[in-house]
Amino acid sequence: MNQTIENVRRQHDLLRQQIVLYNYQYYVLDAPTIPDAEYDRLFRKLQYIEQEYPALVTPESPTQRIGAEPLKTFSQVAHEAPMLSLANAFEPVEVEAFDRRVREGLAVSAVEYAVEPKFDGLAVSLRYENGVFKTGATRGDGYTGEDITLNLRTIKTIPLSLSSEHVPALLEVRGEVLMFSADFIRLNKQHVETGKKIFANPRNAAAGSLRQLDSAVTAARPLKFFAYGIVSNDDPNVPHDTHSAIIQYLSRLHFPVARECAVVKGCAELLAYYQEIAARRGQLPYDIDGVVYKVNSLAQQARLGYVARAPRFALAHKFPAQEAITKLQDIHVQVGRTGALTPVARLEPVLVGGVTVTNATLHNADEINRKDIRIGDTVIIRRAGDVIPEIVSVVVAQRSENTQPFVMPQHCPVCGAKAVRTAGEAVSRCTGGLFCPAQRKQAILHFASRRALDIEGLGEKLVDQLVDNAIVRNPADLYRLGILALVNLERIAEKSASKILAAIEKSKQATLARFIYALGIRNVGEVTAKDLARHFGSLDRLMDTDMENLTQVPAVGPVVAQSILDFFAEKHNREVIERLRASGVRWEESANAADRSAENHAINGKIFVLTGALSEMTREEARGKIEMYGGKVAGSVSRKTDYVVVGEDPGSKYEKAVSLGIMLIDEDQLKSLLQSV
Ligand code: IVH
């Protein structure tokens, strides 16, 4: 084959492998190893090569996660093996009975179980043929489901191809698609503001996002996947002993699995696991509705078999429903950062799943009307994990005569400015803008919040005082605060004042993503801010961009793009940004010293393997340089290898590295690593 094409092919292959690995580190392990801007540069390079050489595009390329025409309907797919359901238990006695049946069925005195959380999402099945993701389906009736392959391809934690030494000819991976609670809250908030459908809980949001005929809609939704089982045709490459070995195998294939998976023995340990997970439920990033117990030995599973459509070897131990009945005492209207007026239910305090609930979100006036909620009603409320409680429905049978319908105020309850509801939007907004103290306070609180510039100690009470006394009007004013201004406020002693000043000083060292998020641009949440930082690499480039460039950012559609353009078109906002920069707020932009120091990490103590001829240095020179900076050069590739440097005509080490998923770099990348030291 033509030499240049062969070169391009190799470069393409290399880039593709690298990006797949970086994706895995970023999305599955949550531990990126390269700066966002560098990732973006590599991704664009891959896109560019594929544009120039379309023959190199394969469905497994990371560029191919979206890009299909919307479907008219979903087609049906038969599952390789049926997708079963699980028997349920709520009480410890039911768990004891399950364990007894298992022990008796196996004629043993104690059984080893694999235990894991029961994800509250949607069951899906992913079919891999010779290691390539071919079809993905919903559970359907258990035997046939709907073909949602295109939608599943957009979920970044689902590998499009499996890198392993031995890939089975056929592998169906079973697992659950879900939405993290924080992503769900953000999505609903965006939907409230743009008048789109509000989802009742993360599960519904995941379901609604997955059952889209247009995969571009799914791509814009923050979905996650967790694997919990497989189906394979007796392939020798797949573990045959235990369920826990299968979970480890899935993890080695780069599928996300729950961190909470464990192995226990006997009934007492099952119940202890249930208690432990129940206690940690609120801290998990996603909703679970119980735990699942599975006999660990696959041979024992086979002996126990199935009854009806559920296995005898497994049990779902579910948490009690987190619902309660209480009285709706009043409805207050809160003013948000973007002026949105949000009705909030004030409830007679009630205990739900161990937490006292006094407030519940009501989203907007349409939701209140749809559910026919009136002040004074008896209502059913639900808490799902960490998510803000919501009113499920009204107990109409208990409605008394003096209940009051809710009317959305025509004026902002804080500043008195007119409240308007734009056609097509579901929310009313205060038109007071930054003259409205409520909006100003919210903007400042958001700026200082933990995931934004993280100013510890700058809480609601302090911001109230600072804004009410006209000491602080916008985030830039925070950086002019002196000790005197603070100690003159109520309940601020000198010690806590200096702590706050130190926290403000510390916040000056930001990241671009955090800074963009902190600006509080409408419709720009944390994830979008990260995407924007990754794409543009510098604030100036973002501030001077246009609609066309913005909509190239993943998940940025015309609505979000317009919010960004509107924000930067506002002179006041640009002034605040300038003042923030002038006060010393800073962040790393692409390819500056901070980025290089991340790469620095990448060489010291790392193990390199060289394969193929380098063009500008001999292997010995390369070895000398790597060793000089604390790296090691090994003779063969193993799981311990960190980087394989690929030169001209690489040998079998290259293939080995690819099969083990080791990071491949070329001579130029090695040089830039060396130069950065
Ligand atoms: S195993 C043969 N493991 O629960 C057993 N299922 O009633 C097949 N689910 O809709 C299921 N978390 O999607 C299993 N860790 C877990 C699970 C889990 C959630 C769901 C599953 C299915 C339902 C079964």
PDB file of N, CA and C in Angstrom, residues 599-608 625-634 640-643 677:
ATOM      1  N   GLU A 599       1.468  16.973  32.263  1.00  0.00           N
ATOM      2  CA  GLU A 599       2.206  16.019  31.448  1.00  0.00           C
ATOM      3  C   GLU A 599       3.473  15.568  32.165  1.00  0.00           C
ATOM      4  N   ASN A 600       4.024  16.493  32.931  1.00  0.00           N
ATOM      5  CA  ASN A 600       5.178  16.191  33.736  1.00  0.00           C
ATOM      6  C   ASN A 600       4.967  14.937  34.562  1.00  0.00           C
ATOM      7  N   HIS A 601       3.780  14.882  35.178  1.00  0.00           N
ATOM      8  CA  HIS A 601       3.409  13.719  35.958  1.00  0.00           C
ATOM      9  C   HIS A 601       3.533  12.474  35.122  1.00  0.00           C
ATOM     10  N   ALA A 602       3.190  12.650  33.837  1.00  0.00           N
ATOM     11  CA  ALA A 602       3.073  11.494  32.978  1.00  0.00           C
ATOM     12  C   ALA A 602       4.422  10.852  32.680  1.00  0.00           C
ATOM     13  N   ILE A 603       5.542  11.480  32.965  1.00  0.00           N
ATOM     14  CA  ILE A 603       6.818  10.853  32.607  1.00  0.00           C
ATOM     15  C   ILE A 603       7.543  10.286  33.826  1.00  0.00           C
ATOM     16  N   ASN A 604       7.457  10.981  34.941  1.00  0.00           N
ATOM     17  CA  ASN A 604       8.222  10.573  36.112  1.00  0.00           C
ATOM     18  C   ASN A 604       7.671   9.270  36.682  1.00  0.00           C
ATOM     19  N   GLY A 605       8.545   8.267  36.780  1.00  0.00           N
ATOM     20  CA  GLY A 605       8.123   6.998  37.366  1.00  0.00           C
ATOM     21  C   GLY A 605       7.324   6.121  36.410  1.00  0.00           C
ATOM     22  N   LYS A 606       7.154   6.554  35.183  1.00  0.00           N
ATOM     23  CA  LYS A 606       6.341   5.778  34.253  1.00  0.00           C
ATOM     24  C   LYS A 606       7.198   4.808  33.444  1.00  0.00           C
ATOM     25  N   ILE A 607       6.560   3.741  32.970  1.00  0.00           N
ATOM     26  CA  ILE A 607       7.296   2.714  32.221  1.00  0.00           C
ATOM     27  C   ILE A 607       6.981   2.833  30.727  1.00  0.00           C
ATOM     28  N   PHE A 608       8.048   2.997  29.941  1.00  0.00           N
ATOM     29  CA  PHE A 608       7.929   3.151  28.491  1.00  0.00           C
ATOM     30  C   PHE A 608       8.414   1.892  27.790  1.00  0.00           C
ATOM     31  N   LYS A 625      17.093   9.845  27.506  1.00  0.00           N
ATOM     32  CA  LYS A 625      16.296  11.012  27.898  1.00  0.00           C
ATOM     33  C   LYS A 625      15.167  10.626  28.853  1.00  0.00           C
ATOM     34  N   ILE A 626      14.500   9.524  28.528  1.00  0.00           N
ATOM     35  CA  ILE A 626      13.385   9.092  29.386  1.00  0.00           C
ATOM     36  C   ILE A 626      13.909   8.832  30.801  1.00  0.00           C
ATOM     37  N   GLU A 627      15.054   8.132  30.863  1.00  0.00           N
ATOM     38  CA  GLU A 627      15.595   7.780  32.181  1.00  0.00           C
ATOM     39  C   GLU A 627      16.062   9.010  32.948  1.00  0.00           C
ATOM     40  N   MET A 628      16.599   9.988  32.166  1.00  0.00           N
ATOM     41  CA  MET A 628      17.071  11.207  32.816  1.00  0.00           C
ATOM     42  C   MET A 628      15.934  11.895  33.584  1.00  0.00           C
ATOM     43  N   TYR A 629      14.708  11.757  33.080  1.00  0.00           N
ATOM     44  CA  TYR A 629      13.585  12.427  33.740  1.00  0.00           C
ATOM     45  C   TYR A 629      12.761  11.490  34.617  1.00  0.00           C
ATOM     46  N   GLY A 630      13.374  10.381  34.990  1.00  0.00           N
ATOM     47  CA  GLY A 630      12.709   9.540  35.994  1.00  0.00           C
ATOM     48  C   GLY A 630      11.832   8.449  35.420  1.00  0.00           C
ATOM     49  N   GLY A 631      11.782   8.301  34.096  1.00  0.00           N
ATOM     50  CA  GLY A 631      10.998   7.213  33.503  1.00  0.00           C
ATOM     51  C   GLY A 631      11.869   5.977  33.361  1.00  0.00           C
ATOM     52  N   LYS A 632      11.223   4.847  33.000  1.00  0.00           N
ATOM     53  CA  LYS A 632      11.972   3.603  32.799  1.00  0.00           C
ATOM     54  C   LYS A 632      11.653   3.094  31.409  1.00  0.00           C
ATOM     55  N   VAL A 633      12.608   2.390  30.793  1.00  0.00           N
ATOM     56  CA  VAL A 633      12.310   1.786  29.501  1.00  0.00           C
ATOM     57  C   VAL A 633      12.364   0.276  29.660  1.00  0.00           C
ATOM     58  N   ALA A 634      11.251  -0.397  29.352  1.00  0.00           N
ATOM     59  CA  ALA A 634      11.198  -1.849  29.497  1.00  0.00           C
ATOM     60  C   ALA A 634      11.306  -2.489  28.119  1.00  0.00           C
ATOM     61  N   LYS A 640       1.745  -3.448  33.084  1.00  0.00           N
ATOM     62  CA  LYS A 640       2.370  -2.382  33.870  1.00  0.00           C
ATOM     63  C   LYS A 640       2.867  -1.229  32.998  1.00  0.00           C
ATOM     64  N   THR A 641       2.972  -1.466  31.683  1.00  0.00           N
ATOM     65  CA  THR A 641       3.505  -0.441  30.786  1.00  0.00           C
ATOM     66  C   THR A 641       2.575   0.777  30.777  1.00  0.00           C
ATOM     67  N   ASP A 642       3.178   1.962  30.845  1.00  0.00           N
ATOM     68  CA  ASP A 642       2.362   3.170  30.787  1.00  0.00           C
ATOM     69  C   ASP A 642       2.234   3.712  29.368  1.00  0.00           C
ATOM     70  N   TYR A 643       3.355   3.757  28.631  1.00  0.00           N
ATOM     71  CA  TYR A 643       3.329   4.306  27.278  1.00  0.00           C
ATOM     72  C   TYR A 643       4.093   3.393  26.338  1.00  0.00           C
ATOM     73  N   VAL A 677       9.468  18.837  30.462  1.00  0.00           N
ATOM     74  CA  VAL A 677      10.073  18.609  31.783  1.00  0.00           C
ATOM     75  C   VAL A 677      10.947  19.793  32.185  1.00  0.00           C
TER      76      VAL A 677
END
